[in-house]
Amino acid sequence: AQRVTQPEKLLSVFKGAPVELKCNYSYSGSPELFWYVQYSRQRLQLLLRHISRESIKGFTADLNKGETSFHLKKPFAQEEDSAMYYCALSVHGSSNTGKLIFGQGTTLQVKP
Amino acid sequence: EAGVAQSPRYKIIEKRQSVAFWCNPISGHATLYWYQQILGQGPKLLIQFQNNGVVDDSQLPKDRFSAERLKGVDSTLKIQPAKLEDSAVYLCASSLASGVQGGELFFGEGSRLTVL
């Protein structure tokens, strides 16, 4: 079964502390994984994708196929990082089109 | 560039009534998605269009939900009759390429439905 699991509903840290938002997936095909973010009163938007291997706003995420994980990390949290974070898995169908399956989301709260 | 437009932003109805949501994707985006997001959960795909054809509607409750994308541009999602468990935010998203190449979906602000 295709599934994305984010075990933490809420992660609360102090400003300057390291952050790790956990994501595990289940998929028999070759996984493509993404992190989406929703800031307060804003639209859901792409944060980063694993194929780009990029750092966005100080966040990085490494795909670990052995552990089927794609955890999001940042060494020093900032208050403006407070938001809802969703891990998403791209699943490809028979018509060579894909769809995104989202995890349940983790609320990151960065306290001053 | 104008983003994905959705209306109405909020709707309150009683159970067994009907409701319709409208979405206008980003110009030139071939693929359009409707997601349902129940409070405390992640978005769940209801239906995916590529141009004006349905690609995936496996999770659409077809006994009460319907969607169309005439002319391959804007789309309407209808619920009739509504149930209490349909209370959710309905998100429309679009992407440039077919499917999820690159993974960037552009989302609208959502339509929040409350069924009493």
Coordinates of C-alpha atoms in Angstrom, one line a residue:
Chain A
A1 CA 0.0 0.0 0.0
Q2 CA 1.1 3.5 -0.7
R3 CA 1.4 5.5 2.5
V4 CA 3.1 8.5 4.1
T5 CA 3.4 8.6 7.8
Q6 CA 4.4 11.6 9.9
P7 CA 4.4 10.4 13.5
E8 CA 4.4 13.8 15.2
K9 CA 1.4 16.0 15.1
L10 CA 3.2 18.8 16.9
L11 CA 6.9 19.6 17.3
S12 CA 7.7 22.5 19.6
V13 CA 11.3 23.8 19.9
F14 CA 13.0 26.9 21.0
K15 CA 14.6 29.4 18.6
G16 CA 18.1 28.3 17.6
A17 CA 17.5 24.6 18.4
P18 CA 17.8 21.9 15.8
V19 CA 14.7 20.6 14.1
E20 CA 13.9 17.3 12.6
L21 CA 10.5 16.5 11.2
K22 CA 10.0 12.8 10.6
C23 CA 8.5 11.2 7.5
N24 CA 8.3 7.6 6.6
Y25 CA 6.8 6.2 3.4
S26 CA 5.6 2.9 2.0
Y27 CA 5.8 2.5 -1.8
S28 CA 6.8 -0.4 -4.0
G29 CA 8.0 1.8 -6.9
S30 CA 10.8 4.2 -7.1
P31 CA 9.9 7.0 -4.7
E32 CA 9.8 10.7 -5.3
L33 CA 9.4 12.7 -2.2
F34 CA 8.6 16.2 -1.3
W35 CA 8.0 18.5 1.6
Y36 CA 5.2 21.1 1.4
V37 CA 4.6 23.9 3.9
Q38 CA 1.7 26.0 4.9
Y39 CA 2.4 29.2 6.8
S40 CA -0.4 30.8 8.7
R41 CA -3.0 32.3 6.4
Q42 CA -1.1 31.2 3.3
R43 CA -1.5 28.6 0.7
L44 CA 0.1 25.2 0.8
Q45 CA 3.4 25.5 -1.2
L46 CA 6.3 23.4 -2.2
L47 CA 9.3 23.6 0.2
L48 CA 11.7 21.1 -1.4
R49 CA 12.0 17.9 -3.4
H50 CA 14.4 15.1 -2.9
I51 CA 15.6 15.0 -6.5
S52 CA 16.9 18.5 -6.3
R53 CA 19.1 17.8 -3.3
E54 CA 18.8 21.5 -2.4
S55 CA 18.6 23.5 0.8
I56 CA 15.7 25.8 1.0
K57 CA 15.4 28.3 3.9
G58 CA 18.1 26.3 5.7
F59 CA 16.0 23.1 5.4
T60 CA 17.4 19.9 4.0
A61 CA 16.0 16.4 3.5
D62 CA 17.7 13.2 2.5
L63 CA 16.0 10.2 1.1
N64 CA 17.0 7.0 2.9
K65 CA 15.6 4.1 0.9
G66 CA 16.8 1.6 3.4
E67 CA 14.8 3.1 6.2
T68 CA 12.1 4.4 3.8
S69 CA 12.4 7.8 5.4
F70 CA 12.7 11.4 4.2
H71 CA 13.2 13.5 7.3
L72 CA 13.3 17.3 7.2
K73 CA 16.1 18.9 9.1
K74 CA 17.3 22.4 10.0
P75 CA 20.2 23.0 12.3
F76 CA 18.9 26.3 13.9
A77 CA 15.2 26.9 14.0
Q78 CA 13.8 30.4 13.5
E79 CA 10.5 31.8 14.6
E80 CA 9.4 32.3 11.0
D81 CA 9.7 28.5 10.5
S82 CA 6.5 28.0 12.5
A83 CA 4.1 26.4 10.1
M84 CA 2.4 23.1 9.1
Y85 CA 4.7 20.8 7.2
Y86 CA 3.5 18.0 5.0
C87 CA 5.6 15.2 3.5
A88 CA 4.3 13.9 0.2
L89 CA 5.0 10.9 -2.0
S90 CA 4.6 11.0 -5.8
V91 CA 2.9 7.9 -7.1
H92 CA 2.8 7.1 -10.7
G93 CA -0.2 5.5 -12.3
S94 CA -0.7 3.4 -15.4
S95 CA -1.3 6.4 -17.7
N96 CA 2.2 7.7 -16.8
T97 CA 0.7 10.5 -14.8
G98 CA 1.3 10.9 -11.1
K99 CA -0.4 12.1 -8.0
L100 CA 0.7 13.2 -4.6
I101 CA -0.1 11.3 -1.4
F102 CA 0.3 13.5 1.7
G103 CA 1.1 12.6 5.2
Q104 CA -1.0 13.9 8.0
G105 CA 1.2 16.9 8.7
T106 CA 3.3 18.1 11.6
T107 CA 2.9 21.5 13.2
L108 CA 6.2 23.1 13.9
Q109 CA 6.1 25.7 16.7
V110 CA 9.3 27.7 17.3
K111 CA 9.2 29.5 20.6
P112 CA 11.2 32.7 21.2
Chain B
E1 CA 1.5 35.4 -12.3
A2 CA -2.0 34.9 -11.0
G3 CA -2.4 31.9 -8.7
V4 CA -5.1 29.2 -8.5
A5 CA -8.4 30.8 -7.8
Q6 CA -11.2 29.2 -5.8
S7 CA -14.7 30.2 -4.7
P8 CA -16.5 30.4 -2.5
R9 CA -14.0 30.6 0.4
Y10 CA -16.5 29.6 2.9
K11 CA -19.8 27.7 2.7
I12 CA -22.2 26.5 5.4
I13 CA -25.0 24.2 4.5
E14 CA -27.3 21.7 6.1
K15 CA -27.0 18.0 5.5
R16 CA -28.7 16.7 2.4
Q17 CA -28.3 20.1 0.7
S18 CA -26.0 20.5 -2.3
V19 CA -23.0 22.7 -2.9
A20 CA -20.6 23.5 -5.7
F21 CA -17.0 24.7 -5.7
W22 CA -15.3 26.4 -8.5
C23 CA -11.6 26.4 -9.4
N24 CA -9.6 28.3 -12.0
P25 CA -6.1 27.0 -12.4
I26 CA -3.0 28.8 -13.4
S27 CA -3.1 29.6 -17.1
G28 CA -1.5 26.9 -19.2
H29 CA -1.5 24.3 -16.5
A30 CA -2.7 21.0 -18.0
T31 CA -3.3 19.1 -14.8
L32 CA -5.9 20.0 -12.2
Y33 CA -6.5 18.3 -8.8
W34 CA -9.2 18.4 -6.2
Y35 CA -8.1 17.5 -2.7
Q36 CA -10.2 17.1 0.4
Q37 CA -8.6 18.1 3.7
I38 CA -10.5 17.1 6.8
L39 CA -9.4 18.9 10.0
G40 CA -6.3 17.3 11.5
Q41 CA -5.5 15.3 8.4
G42 CA -3.4 15.7 5.3
P43 CA -5.0 16.5 1.9
K44 CA -6.6 13.5 0.2
L45 CA -6.9 13.4 -3.6
L46 CA -10.4 13.2 -4.8
I47 CA -10.0 13.6 -8.6
Q48 CA -7.3 14.5 -11.1
F49 CA -7.8 15.9 -14.6
Q50 CA -5.4 16.2 -17.4
N51 CA -6.8 18.8 -19.7
N52 CA -10.5 17.8 -19.8
G53 CA -10.1 14.1 -19.1
V54 CA -10.2 12.3 -15.8
V55 CA -6.9 10.6 -14.9
D56 CA -7.8 9.4 -11.4
D57 CA -11.0 9.5 -9.5
S58 CA -10.5 6.3 -7.5
Q59 CA -11.2 8.1 -4.1
L60 CA -14.1 10.2 -5.3
P61 CA -17.4 9.1 -3.6
K62 CA -19.3 9.0 -6.8
D63 CA -22.6 8.5 -5.2
R64 CA -22.6 12.1 -4.0
F65 CA -19.5 13.8 -5.5
S66 CA -19.1 14.9 -9.1
A67 CA -16.6 17.0 -10.9
E68 CA -16.1 18.3 -14.4
R69 CA -13.5 20.3 -16.2
L70 CA -15.2 21.5 -19.4
K71 CA -12.9 22.9 -22.1
G72 CA -9.8 21.8 -20.0
V73 CA -9.6 25.1 -18.0
D74 CA -11.7 25.7 -15.0
S75 CA -13.4 23.0 -12.9
T76 CA -16.4 22.5 -10.7
L77 CA -16.7 20.1 -7.8
K78 CA -20.2 19.3 -6.6
I79 CA -21.6 17.5 -3.6
Q80 CA -25.2 16.3 -3.6
P81 CA -26.5 15.4 -1.1
A82 CA -24.0 16.6 1.5
K83 CA -23.3 14.6 4.7
L84 CA -21.8 15.8 8.0
E85 CA -18.6 14.0 7.2
D86 CA -18.1 16.1 4.1
S87 CA -17.1 19.1 6.3
A88 CA -13.6 19.9 5.2
V89 CA -11.5 22.2 3.2
Y90 CA -11.6 21.5 -0.5
L91 CA -8.3 22.4 -2.2
C92 CA -7.8 22.9 -5.9
A93 CA -4.3 22.6 -7.3
S94 CA -2.8 22.7 -10.7
S95 CA 0.5 21.7 -12.3
L96 CA 2.2 22.6 -15.5
A97 CA 3.1 19.2 -16.8
S98 CA 1.2 16.0 -17.0
G99 CA 1.2 14.2 -13.7
V100 CA 3.6 15.3 -11.1
Q101 CA 6.8 15.7 -12.9
G102 CA 9.0 17.8 -10.6
G103 CA 6.3 17.6 -8.0
E104 CA 5.3 21.2 -7.9
L105 CA 1.6 21.6 -7.4
F106 CA 0.3 25.1 -7.0
F107 CA -2.6 25.3 -4.6
G108 CA -5.5 27.6 -4.2
E109 CA -6.6 29.0 -0.9
G110 CA -9.3 26.4 -0.5
S111 CA -13.0 26.3 0.1
R112 CA -14.1 25.6 3.6
L113 CA -17.3 23.6 3.8
T114 CA -19.3 23.2 7.1
V115 CA -22.2 20.8 7.0
L116 CA -24.7 21.2 9.8

